[in-house]
Amino acid sequence: MKRLGFRCGFTVRRTAMKEIQVLDVGFSVRRTAMKEIQVLDVGFTVKRKAMKEIKGNPTVTIGVCVPDSCSKKDVQNLLRKFLYENVSTELTASIQTCVETDIPYDTRAEIVLVVIGLFIAAMLLGTGYDLIVIQWPKWRRIEEITSSEEIAIEASEKQQLIENTKSRIKEYQPGIPGKLLLSFSMYTNGSKILDTKQGKGVITCINGIRFLSMTWVIIGHAFSAPNNIADNIAEFMPRMLKRWTFMAVCNAYVSVDSFFTLSGLLLTYLVMKELDKNKGRLKWFMFYFHRFWRLTPPYMLVIMVSVSLFHYTGTGPNWPTGGIDKGCEKGWWYNLLYINNFVEDNKKKCFGVAWYLANDMQFYILSPLILLPLYHFHLLGVGILMVFLVGTTITTGVISTHYDIPANNFDAGDATHWKKLYVKPYCRIGPYLVGMYAGYILYRTNCKVRINRYLNLAIWSAAIGTGMAIVYGLYDDINSETPLPTSVAAFYNAVHRTAWGLCISWVIFACATGNGGFINTILSWKAFIPLSRLTYMAYLVHMMILNHWKYSQTKTIHLSDSEYIYEIVGHIVLSFMAAFVTSLAFESPMLGLESVIFRRKQNKR
């Protein structure tokens, strides 16, 4: 048999709206109204009860791979003959998609491959220069000194001797070209990413919160990934929704609000210290340029790879034609300007998860309106912050009421919640504002606050209780046929994100000020430090990992607890592995170039 040359999807339709008996075929079904359908766990066994209550012909979308000697028409005729003779005379097959494999690279893909090749060459040259010119002489000198001074010392003292030796060695200082080349060194960049040491004054619990929040994001996306390729989704998902523990997955949306809170807190905490050093002045160019440079080059490079090369990385009957981000061909510049969260045209939407980056950049641009008054005139700054906070609360409540948006995100594909609330900055800034003021308090107190034991316990209880209510409070709303009243849903939509920001802010404040106890110990675990440095790149690449797995499936999968566990663990591990590679290739070199060009000290993130 020849190689598989086509991947074809066919839609099987009923030609008459009569009662369906039993279809014993191992494929999934997608229906517009699931109430009248009984789905049994035997591959795909469907029995219709009331045909006239469902509009349109019921369809089953299947995919087959065939030898390249077969034409699309051949396969269609074979499938029709099979259905007619073995399943039902009322079923017919029509071609949905049929894409050839082994497609030659187009011009765009070739250009991207050249760019990647240049990055790889720079990384190899930078690493070689680093190891041969910078590190090797240092290692030899350390070996010579330690061997001459080391007589009989304990293992614990040996490391201290090496550290003392390093301080006595006059290191070679490369020029500007050498420093630019070193920005691409995999040895140096990898060492910085994996380093578990942090400077004085760093709020260590943020590492754990950042990593766990990113893991939560991946879990949420991983649970929705197999929806269209599972043979028992109609039975499995309702059963999962009945579990109250599953609400942590249903409401994984608030994990993003944790990042908004962290962003606002760290921005204020660090800018206030910078204002102290500069006598209340802000270096405006560097304030905005550093943020843009920190986020944009790796962001654009990942989009470049995703749009141009993803299509060539896999195959199968479910593989998407033309890639997964077709909207980037027309709408990439919206992402570059960080206004993509206002794009309504599906043909111009690019890189869906980047809505968060647009919001975060927009908040950052507006932040001096609060930061400077907060630093110079505290009450004025608080007043402006409260105006923003009250404004976002009222705006969200009014929009939610006007469009009758439910409290949960299960809006049956309507996407009103997504379009009107979820991606809009005027509805998402609440936790960012709360984080900003928490950062200001940490700055003013220098992370030194004594709290009465009982008061500390009471606040912790309130924060945990509020967080549990936000995550698990929608159980009845999701599982009941009667949703929450419009007014109650609007109240939840208006306040729950800000309330979540308050909970996260308290955790950080308590841990930073010595009132976190064992929670601070867990969140400050050193293993979280390198993982937290990879969260940005993990956010950018994790959907490519999920999509590659999803679209490369050659048959339907059967969902179960163990299946999901394996999938989630795999997605998390692969996402952070890919994040490490892309950080070495795209993120770290850009930060290194900035530090060389502007002579900035590169902070350990």
Coordinates of C-alpha atoms in Angstrom, one line a residue:
M1 CA 0.0 0.0 0.0
K2 CA 1.2 3.5 -0.8
R3 CA 1.7 6.2 1.8
L4 CA -1.4 7.9 3.1
G5 CA -1.7 10.9 0.8
F6 CA -5.1 12.4 1.8
R7 CA -6.8 13.1 5.0
C8 CA -10.5 13.5 4.5
G9 CA -13.5 14.3 6.7
F10 CA -17.0 13.3 5.7
T11 CA -20.3 14.3 7.1
V12 CA -22.9 11.6 7.4
R13 CA -26.5 12.9 7.1
R14 CA -29.9 11.4 7.3
T15 CA -32.0 11.9 4.1
A16 CA -35.3 11.4 5.9
M17 CA -36.5 12.7 9.3
K18 CA -37.7 9.4 10.5
E19 CA -36.8 7.7 13.7
I20 CA -33.2 6.6 14.0
Q21 CA -32.9 3.0 15.2
V22 CA -29.4 2.1 16.4
L23 CA -26.1 3.1 14.9
D24 CA -23.3 0.9 16.0
V25 CA -20.4 3.0 14.7
G26 CA -17.4 4.2 16.7
F27 CA -17.7 7.9 16.1
S28 CA -18.8 10.9 18.0
V29 CA -22.0 12.8 17.5
R30 CA -22.6 16.6 17.7
R31 CA -26.2 17.6 18.3
T32 CA -27.9 21.0 18.9
A33 CA -30.3 19.7 21.5
M34 CA -29.1 16.9 23.8
K35 CA -32.3 16.4 25.9
E36 CA -34.0 14.0 23.5
I37 CA -30.8 11.9 22.9
Q38 CA -29.7 8.9 24.9
V39 CA -26.0 8.2 24.6
L40 CA -24.7 4.9 25.8
D41 CA -21.1 4.0 26.5
V42 CA -20.6 1.5 23.7
G43 CA -18.6 3.4 21.1
F44 CA -21.4 5.4 19.6
T45 CA -24.9 4.1 20.1
V46 CA -27.6 6.7 19.6
K47 CA -31.4 6.3 19.7
R48 CA -33.7 9.2 18.8
K49 CA -37.0 9.6 20.5
A50 CA -38.5 12.8 19.1
M51 CA -37.2 13.8 15.7
K52 CA -39.3 16.8 15.0
E53 CA -38.0 18.8 18.0
I54 CA -34.5 19.0 16.5
K55 CA -34.0 21.3 13.5
G56 CA -32.0 20.1 10.5
N57 CA -30.6 16.7 9.7
P58 CA -28.5 14.9 12.4
T59 CA -24.9 14.6 11.3
V60 CA -21.9 12.6 12.3
T61 CA -18.5 13.9 11.3
I62 CA -15.8 11.3 10.7
G63 CA -12.3 11.3 9.3
V64 CA -10.5 8.7 7.4
C65 CA -6.9 8.4 6.0
V66 CA -6.6 6.8 2.6
P67 CA -3.8 5.9 0.1
D68 CA -2.9 8.7 -2.2
S69 CA -4.0 6.5 -5.2
C70 CA -7.6 7.1 -4.0
S71 CA -9.5 10.2 -5.0
K72 CA -12.0 12.1 -2.8
K73 CA -14.8 10.8 -5.0
D74 CA -13.6 7.2 -4.6
V75 CA -13.8 7.4 -0.8
Q76 CA -17.1 9.1 -0.9
N77 CA -18.6 6.4 -3.1
L78 CA -17.2 3.6 -0.9
L79 CA -18.5 5.2 2.3
R80 CA -21.9 5.7 0.8
K81 CA -22.0 2.1 -0.3
F82 CA -21.0 1.0 3.2
L83 CA -23.6 3.1 4.9
Y84 CA -26.3 2.0 2.5
E85 CA -25.6 -1.7 2.8
N86 CA -24.6 -2.0 6.5
V87 CA -26.2 0.9 8.4
S88 CA -29.2 2.6 6.9
T89 CA -30.6 3.4 3.5
E90 CA -31.4 6.9 4.8
L91 CA -27.8 7.9 5.5
T92 CA -25.6 9.6 2.9
A93 CA -22.0 10.9 3.0
S94 CA -20.7 14.2 1.7
I95 CA -17.1 15.5 1.5
Q96 CA -16.4 18.0 4.2
T97 CA -12.6 18.4 3.9
C98 CA -9.8 16.6 2.2
V99 CA -6.3 17.9 2.5
E100 CA -3.2 16.5 0.9
T101 CA -0.2 15.6 3.0
D102 CA 3.4 16.3 2.3
I103 CA 2.5 19.8 1.3
P104 CA 5.7 21.8 0.2
Y105 CA 6.7 24.7 2.4
D106 CA 5.3 28.0 1.2
T107 CA 7.3 31.2 1.1
R108 CA 6.2 32.3 4.5
A109 CA 7.2 29.1 6.1
E110 CA 10.6 29.2 4.4
I111 CA 11.2 32.7 5.7
V112 CA 10.3 31.6 9.3
L113 CA 12.6 28.6 9.0
V114 CA 15.4 31.0 8.0
V115 CA 14.7 33.2 11.0
I116 CA 14.7 30.2 13.3
G117 CA 17.9 29.0 11.7
L118 CA 19.5 32.4 12.5
F119 CA 18.4 32.2 16.1
I120 CA 19.8 28.7 16.4
A121 CA 23.1 29.9 14.9
A122 CA 23.3 32.8 17.3
M123 CA 22.6 30.4 20.2
L124 CA 25.3 28.0 19.1
L125 CA 27.8 30.8 18.6
G126 CA 26.9 32.5 21.8
T127 CA 27.2 29.3 23.8
G128 CA 30.5 28.4 22.2
Y129 CA 31.9 31.9 22.9
D130 CA 30.6 31.7 26.5
L131 CA 32.1 28.3 27.2
I132 CA 35.5 28.8 25.5
V133 CA 36.3 32.4 26.2
I134 CA 34.4 33.1 29.4
Q135 CA 33.7 30.0 31.4
W136 CA 36.7 27.7 30.6
P137 CA 39.4 30.0 31.8
K138 CA 37.4 30.6 35.0
W139 CA 36.9 26.9 35.6
R140 CA 40.6 26.2 35.1
R141 CA 41.6 29.0 37.5
I142 CA 39.2 27.8 40.1
E143 CA 40.6 24.3 39.9
E144 CA 44.2 25.6 40.2
I145 CA 43.5 27.7 43.3
T146 CA 41.2 25.2 45.1
S147 CA 43.7 22.3 44.5
S148 CA 46.5 24.4 46.0
E149 CA 44.5 25.5 49.0
E150 CA 42.4 22.5 49.7
I151 CA 44.0 20.1 52.1
A152 CA 41.4 18.3 54.2
I153 CA 38.1 20.1 54.3
E154 CA 34.5 18.9 54.7
A155 CA 32.2 18.7 51.7
S156 CA 30.1 21.5 53.2
E157 CA 33.2 23.8 53.3
K158 CA 34.2 23.0 49.7
Q159 CA 31.4 25.0 48.1
Q160 CA 32.3 28.0 50.3
L161 CA 35.9 27.7 49.2
I162 CA 34.9 27.7 45.5
E163 CA 32.7 30.8 46.1
N164 CA 35.5 32.6 47.8
T165 CA 37.8 31.6 44.9
K166 CA 35.4 33.0 42.3
S167 CA 35.5 36.4 44.1
R168 CA 39.3 36.5 43.9
I169 CA 39.4 35.8 40.1
K170 CA 39.4 38.8 37.8
E171 CA 37.0 37.8 35.2
Y172 CA 37.4 38.6 31.5
Q173 CA 35.2 41.5 30.5
P174 CA 34.0 41.2 26.9
G175 CA 33.2 44.2 24.7
I176 CA 29.8 45.2 23.3
P177 CA 29.9 42.6 20.5
G178 CA 30.9 39.9 22.9
K179 CA 28.0 40.9 25.3
L180 CA 25.5 40.9 22.5
L181 CA 26.7 37.4 21.5
L182 CA 26.5 36.3 25.2
S183 CA 22.8 37.3 25.2
F184 CA 22.2 34.1 23.2
S185 CA 24.3 31.8 25.3
M186 CA 22.3 28.7 26.3
Y187 CA 24.7 28.1 29.2
T188 CA 24.3 31.5 30.8
N189 CA 20.5 31.8 30.0
G190 CA 19.8 28.3 31.2
S191 CA 21.8 28.9 34.4
K192 CA 19.7 32.1 35.1
I193 CA 16.4 30.3 34.5
L194 CA 17.3 27.3 36.7
D195 CA 19.0 29.4 39.4
T196 CA 17.1 29.0 42.7
K197 CA 18.8 32.0 44.4
Q198 CA 16.9 35.3 44.7
G199 CA 18.0 38.7 45.8
K200 CA 17.1 40.4 49.1
G201 CA 13.6 41.8 49.4
V202 CA 12.0 39.4 46.9
I203 CA 8.5 38.2 47.8
T204 CA 9.2 34.5 47.5
C205 CA 5.6 33.3 47.8
I206 CA 4.8 34.8 44.4
N207 CA 6.8 32.0 42.7
G208 CA 4.4 29.4 43.9
I209 CA 1.3 31.4 43.2
R210 CA 2.5 32.1 39.7
F211 CA 3.3 28.5 38.8
L212 CA 0.2 27.0 40.4
S213 CA -2.0 29.6 38.6
M214 CA -0.4 28.7 35.3
T215 CA -1.0 25.0 36.0
W216 CA -4.6 25.9 36.7
V217 CA -4.9 27.6 33.4
I218 CA -3.5 24.6 31.6
I219 CA -5.9 22.3 33.5
G220 CA -8.9 24.4 32.4
H221 CA -7.9 24.3 28.8
A222 CA -7.0 20.7 28.9
F223 CA -10.4 19.7 30.1
S224 CA -12.1 21.4 27.1
A225 CA -9.6 20.2 24.5
P226 CA -11.1 16.7 23.8
N227 CA -14.7 17.9 23.7
N228 CA -15.0 17.5 19.9
I229 CA -13.1 14.2 19.7
A230 CA -14.6 12.2 22.6
D231 CA -17.1 9.5 21.9
N232 CA -18.8 9.8 25.3
I233 CA -18.7 13.6 25.9
A234 CA -22.5 13.9 26.2
E235 CA -22.5 11.3 29.0
F236 CA -19.2 12.1 30.7
M237 CA -19.5 15.9 31.0
P238 CA -22.9 16.0 32.8
R239 CA -21.6 13.4 35.2
M240 CA -18.5 15.5 35.9
L241 CA -20.6 18.6 36.5
K242 CA -22.4 16.8 39.2
R243 CA -19.2 16.5 41.2
W244 CA -18.7 19.6 43.4
T245 CA -14.9 19.1 43.2
F246 CA -15.1 19.6 39.4
M247 CA -16.1 23.2 40.1
A248 CA -12.4 24.0 40.5
V249 CA -12.1 23.1 36.8
C250 CA -15.3 24.9 35.7
N251 CA -14.2 28.1 37.4
A252 CA -10.5 27.9 36.3
Y253 CA -11.2 31.3 34.7
V254 CA -10.3 33.1 37.9
S255 CA -6.8 31.7 37.6
V256 CA -6.2 34.5 35.1
D257 CA -7.4 37.1 37.8
S258 CA -4.6 35.8 40.0
F259 CA -2.1 36.9 37.3
F260 CA -3.8 40.3 37.0
T261 CA -3.5 40.7 40.8
L262 CA 0.2 39.7 40.7
S263 CA 0.9 42.1 37.8
G264 CA -0.7 45.0 39.6
L265 CA 1.0 44.2 42.9
L266 CA 4.5 43.8 41.5
L267 CA 4.2 46.8 39.3
T268 CA 3.3 49.1 42.2
Y269 CA 5.8 47.6 44.7
L270 CA 8.7 47.9 42.3
V271 CA 7.8 51.3 40.8
M272 CA 7.4 52.8 44.3
K273 CA 11.0 51.7 45.1
E274 CA 12.2 53.1 41.8
L275 CA 10.5 56.4 42.5
D276 CA 12.3 56.5 45.8
K277 CA 15.6 56.1 44.0
N278 CA 14.8 58.8 41.4
K279 CA 13.3 61.3 43.9
G280 CA 9.8 60.8 42.7
R281 CA 10.5 60.9 39.0
L282 CA 9.6 58.2 36.5
K283 CA 11.8 57.5 33.5
W284 CA 8.9 57.4 31.0
F285 CA 10.6 56.0 28.0
M286 CA 12.1 53.1 29.9
F287 CA 8.9 52.6 31.8
Y288 CA 7.0 51.8 28.7
F289 CA 9.8 50.4 26.5
H290 CA 10.9 47.8 29.0
R291 CA 7.4 46.5 29.3
F292 CA 6.9 46.4 25.5
W293 CA 10.3 44.7 25.0
R294 CA 9.7 42.3 27.8
L295 CA 6.5 40.9 26.3
T296 CA 6.5 41.6 22.6
P297 CA 9.5 39.9 20.9
P298 CA 8.8 36.4 22.3
Y299 CA 5.1 37.0 21.8
M300 CA 5.4 37.9 18.1
L301 CA 8.0 35.1 17.5
V302 CA 5.7 32.5 19.0
I303 CA 2.8 33.7 16.8
M304 CA 5.1 33.6 13.8
V305 CA 6.0 30.0 14.4
S306 CA 2.4 29.0 15.2
V307 CA 0.9 30.7 12.1
S308 CA 3.6 29.6 9.6
L309 CA 4.8 26.2 10.8
F310 CA 2.1 24.6 12.9
H311 CA 0.3 23.3 9.8
Y312 CA 3.4 21.3 8.9
T313 CA 3.9 19.6 12.3
G314 CA 1.3 17.0 12.1
T315 CA -1.2 15.0 10.1
G316 CA -4.4 13.0 10.5
P317 CA -8.1 13.1 9.6
N318 CA -8.8 15.8 12.2
W319 CA -5.8 18.0 11.3
P320 CA -7.0 21.6 10.6
T321 CA -6.6 22.9 7.1
G322 CA -4.4 26.0 6.8
G323 CA -3.3 26.0 10.5
I324 CA -5.1 27.1 13.7
D325 CA -4.6 30.8 13.6
K326 CA -5.9 31.8 10.2
G327 CA -7.0 35.2 11.6
C328 CA -3.4 36.2 12.1
E329 CA -2.9 36.7 8.4
K330 CA -5.1 39.8 8.6
G331 CA -5.2 40.6 12.3
W332 CA -1.7 40.1 13.6
W333 CA -1.1 43.9 13.9
Y334 CA -4.0 44.1 16.5
N335 CA -1.9 41.8 18.7
L336 CA 1.2 43.9 18.1
L337 CA -0.6 47.0 19.3
Y338 CA -2.3 45.1 22.1
I339 CA -5.8 45.9 21.1
N340 CA -6.8 42.4 20.0
N341 CA -9.3 42.1 22.8
F342 CA -11.6 44.6 21.0
V343 CA -11.6 42.7 17.7
E344 CA -15.0 41.2 16.9
D345 CA -14.4 39.9 13.4
N346 CA -13.5 36.2 13.6
K347 CA -11.5 36.5 10.4
K348 CA -9.1 38.9 12.1
K349 CA -8.9 37.3 15.5
C350 CA -5.3 36.1 16.2
F351 CA -3.9 33.9 18.9
G352 CA -7.0 33.6 21.2
V353 CA -5.2 33.4 24.5
A354 CA -3.5 36.7 23.9
W355 CA -6.6 38.6 25.1
Y356 CA -4.9 38.5 28.5
L357 CA -1.8 40.2 27.2
A358 CA -3.8 43.0 25.7
N359 CA -5.6 43.6 28.9
D360 CA -2.4 43.5 31.0
M361 CA -0.7 46.0 28.6
Q362 CA -3.7 48.3 28.7
F363 CA -3.7 48.3 32.5
Y364 CA 0.0 49.0 32.5
I365 CA -0.4 52.0 30.2
L366 CA -3.0 53.5 32.5
S367 CA -1.2 52.7 35.7
P368 CA 0.7 56.0 36.1
L369 CA -2.6 57.7 36.5
I370 CA -2.7 55.9 39.9
L371 CA 0.9 55.3 40.7
L372 CA 2.1 58.9 40.7
P373 CA -0.8 60.3 42.7
L374 CA -0.5 57.3 45.1
Y375 CA 3.2 58.1 45.6
H376 CA 3.0 61.9 46.0
F377 CA -0.5 62.4 47.3
H378 CA -1.8 59.2 49.0
L379 CA -5.4 60.2 49.4
L380 CA -5.7 61.5 45.9
G381 CA -4.2 58.2 44.6
V382 CA -6.6 56.2 46.6
G383 CA -9.5 58.3 45.3
I384 CA -8.5 57.8 41.7
L385 CA -8.1 54.0 42.3
M386 CA -11.6 53.9 43.9
V387 CA -13.1 55.7 40.9
F388 CA -11.6 53.0 38.6
L389 CA -12.8 50.2 41.0
V390 CA -16.3 51.5 41.3
G391 CA -16.5 52.2 37.6
T392 CA -15.5 48.7 36.6
T393 CA -17.9 47.2 39.1
I394 CA -20.9 49.2 37.9
T395 CA -20.0 48.8 34.2
T396 CA -19.8 45.0 34.6
G397 CA -23.1 44.8 36.4
V398 CA -24.9 47.0 33.9
I399 CA -23.5 45.0 30.9
S400 CA -24.4 41.7 32.6
T401 CA -27.9 42.9 33.3
H402 CA -28.5 44.3 29.9
Y403 CA -27.5 41.2 28.0
D404 CA -28.8 38.8 30.7
I405 CA -25.4 37.1 31.0
P406 CA -25.3 34.1 33.3
A407 CA -22.9 33.9 36.2
N408 CA -21.2 30.8 34.8
N409 CA -19.5 30.5 31.4
F410 CA -21.7 27.7 30.1
D411 CA -23.7 29.8 27.7
A412 CA -24.4 27.1 25.1
G413 CA -22.0 28.5 22.6
D414 CA -23.6 32.0 22.7
A415 CA -20.2 33.5 23.7
T416 CA -21.9 36.6 25.0
H417 CA -20.1 36.2 28.3
W418 CA -16.8 36.0 26.4
K419 CA -17.4 39.0 24.1
K420 CA -19.1 41.4 26.4
L421 CA -17.3 40.7 29.8
Y422 CA -14.5 38.2 29.7
V423 CA -12.0 39.9 27.4
K424 CA -12.9 43.6 28.0
P425 CA -10.5 45.7 30.1
Y426 CA -13.3 47.7 31.7
C427 CA -14.7 44.5 33.1
R428 CA -11.4 42.9 34.2
I429 CA -9.3 45.6 35.8
G430 CA -10.8 45.0 39.3
P431 CA -8.2 42.5 40.6
Y432 CA -5.4 44.5 39.0
L433 CA -6.5 47.6 41.0
V434 CA -6.6 45.5 44.2
G435 CA -3.2 44.2 43.5
M436 CA -1.9 47.7 43.0
Y437 CA -3.0 48.9 46.4
A438 CA -1.7 45.7 48.1
G439 CA 1.7 46.4 46.5
Y440 CA 1.6 50.0 47.8
I441 CA 0.9 48.7 51.4
L442 CA 3.8 46.3 51.1
Y443 CA 6.0 49.1 50.0
R444 CA 4.9 51.4 52.8
T445 CA 5.3 48.8 55.5
N446 CA 8.5 47.4 54.0
C447 CA 6.9 44.0 54.4
K448 CA 7.0 44.2 58.2
V449 CA 3.6 44.0 59.8
R450 CA 2.7 42.3 63.0
I451 CA -0.8 40.9 63.1
N452 CA -2.5 39.5 66.2
R453 CA -2.8 35.7 66.0
Y454 CA -6.5 35.6 66.3
L455 CA -7.0 38.5 63.8
N456 CA -4.7 36.7 61.4
L457 CA -6.7 33.5 61.7
A458 CA -9.9 35.4 61.2
I459 CA -8.7 37.1 58.0
W460 CA -7.3 33.8 56.7
S461 CA -10.7 32.2 57.3
A462 CA -12.5 35.0 55.5
A463 CA -10.1 34.8 52.6
I464 CA -10.4 31.1 52.2
G465 CA -14.2 31.2 52.6
T466 CA -14.5 33.9 50.0
G467 CA -12.3 32.0 47.6
M468 CA -14.2 28.8 48.1
A469 CA -17.5 30.6 47.5
I470 CA -16.2 32.1 44.3
V471 CA -14.9 28.7 42.9
Y472 CA -17.6 26.4 44.3
G473 CA -20.6 28.7 44.7
L474 CA -22.0 28.2 41.2
Y475 CA -22.6 24.5 41.6
D476 CA -26.3 24.8 41.8
D477 CA -26.4 27.3 39.0
I478 CA -24.5 25.1 36.7
N479 CA -26.5 21.9 37.5
S480 CA -29.9 23.4 37.9
E481 CA -32.4 23.8 35.0
T482 CA -33.3 27.2 36.5
P483 CA -30.3 29.6 36.3
L484 CA -29.6 32.4 38.8
P485 CA -31.9 35.5 38.5
T486 CA -30.4 38.2 36.3
S487 CA -29.8 40.5 39.2
V488 CA -27.9 37.8 41.2
A489 CA -25.9 36.8 38.2
A490 CA -25.0 40.4 37.5
F491 CA -23.9 40.9 41.1
Y492 CA -21.6 37.8 40.9
N493 CA -20.2 38.9 37.6
A494 CA -19.5 42.4 38.9
V495 CA -17.7 41.5 42.1
H496 CA -16.3 38.0 42.1
R497 CA -13.1 38.9 40.2
T498 CA -12.3 41.8 42.5
A499 CA -13.1 39.6 45.5
W500 CA -10.7 36.9 44.1
G501 CA -8.0 39.6 43.8
L502 CA -8.6 40.5 47.4
C503 CA -8.0 36.9 48.4
I504 CA -4.8 36.6 46.4
S505 CA -3.6 39.9 47.7
W506 CA -4.1 38.8 51.3
V507 CA -2.2 35.5 50.7
I508 CA 0.8 37.5 49.3
F509 CA 0.6 40.2 52.0
A510 CA 0.4 37.6 54.8
C511 CA 3.3 35.5 53.4
A512 CA 5.5 38.6 52.7
T513 CA 5.0 40.0 56.2
G514 CA 5.6 36.7 58.1
N515 CA 2.0 35.9 58.7
G516 CA 1.7 33.1 56.2
G517 CA 2.9 30.1 58.3
F518 CA 3.1 26.8 56.4
I519 CA 1.4 28.3 53.4
N520 CA 4.3 30.6 52.9
T521 CA 6.7 27.7 53.3
I522 CA 4.9 25.8 50.5
L523 CA 4.6 28.7 48.1
S524 CA 8.2 29.7 48.7
W525 CA 9.5 26.2 47.8
K526 CA 12.7 26.7 45.8
A527 CA 11.6 24.4 43.1
F528 CA 8.9 27.0 42.2
I529 CA 11.5 29.6 41.4
P530 CA 12.7 28.3 37.9
L531 CA 9.2 27.1 37.1
S532 CA 7.7 30.6 37.8
R533 CA 10.2 32.1 35.4
L534 CA 8.8 29.9 32.7
T535 CA 5.1 30.8 33.2
Y536 CA 5.0 33.5 30.5
M537 CA 6.4 31.3 27.8
A538 CA 4.2 28.4 29.1
Y539 CA 1.2 30.6 28.6
L540 CA 2.2 31.4 25.1
V541 CA 3.0 27.9 24.0
H542 CA 0.6 25.7 25.9
M543 CA -2.3 26.0 23.5
M544 CA -0.1 24.8 20.6
I545 CA 0.8 21.7 22.7
L546 CA -2.9 21.1 23.4
N547 CA -4.0 21.7 19.8
H548 CA -1.3 19.4 18.4
W549 CA -2.4 16.6 20.6
K550 CA -6.1 17.2 19.8
Y551 CA -5.8 17.5 16.1
S552 CA -3.3 14.7 15.6
Q553 CA -5.8 12.1 17.1
T554 CA -6.7 9.5 14.5
K555 CA -9.7 8.2 16.3
T556 CA -12.1 9.3 19.0
I557 CA -11.1 8.9 22.6
H558 CA -13.1 7.7 25.5
L559 CA -13.1 10.0 28.5
S560 CA -12.5 8.8 32.0
D561 CA -10.8 10.1 35.2
S562 CA -7.6 8.2 34.4
E563 CA -7.6 9.4 30.8
Y564 CA -7.9 13.1 31.9
I565 CA -5.2 12.6 34.6
Y566 CA -2.7 11.3 32.0
E567 CA -3.6 14.1 29.5
I568 CA -3.3 16.9 32.1
V569 CA 0.0 15.7 33.5
G570 CA 1.3 15.3 30.0
H571 CA 0.1 18.8 28.9
I572 CA 1.6 20.5 31.9
V573 CA 5.0 18.7 31.6
L574 CA 5.2 19.3 27.8
S575 CA 4.1 22.9 28.1
F576 CA 6.9 23.7 30.6
M577 CA 9.5 21.8 28.6
A578 CA 8.5 23.8 25.5
A579 CA 8.5 26.9 27.6
F580 CA 12.1 26.2 28.6
V581 CA 13.2 25.8 25.0
T582 CA 11.4 28.9 23.8
S583 CA 12.7 30.9 26.7
L584 CA 16.2 30.0 25.8
A585 CA 15.6 30.8 22.2
F586 CA 13.3 33.9 22.3
E587 CA 12.7 35.4 25.7
S588 CA 16.1 35.3 27.5
P589 CA 18.1 36.6 24.5
M590 CA 15.7 39.6 24.2
L591 CA 16.2 40.5 27.8
G592 CA 19.9 40.1 27.5
L593 CA 20.0 42.4 24.4
E594 CA 18.1 45.1 26.3
S595 CA 20.4 44.9 29.3
V596 CA 23.4 45.4 26.9
I597 CA 21.9 48.2 24.9
F598 CA 20.6 50.2 27.8
R599 CA 23.1 48.9 30.3
R600 CA 20.3 47.7 32.6
K601 CA 20.8 45.1 35.2
Q602 CA 18.8 42.0 34.3
N603 CA 16.6 41.1 37.2
K604 CA 16.1 37.5 38.1
R605 CA 12.4 37.0 37.5

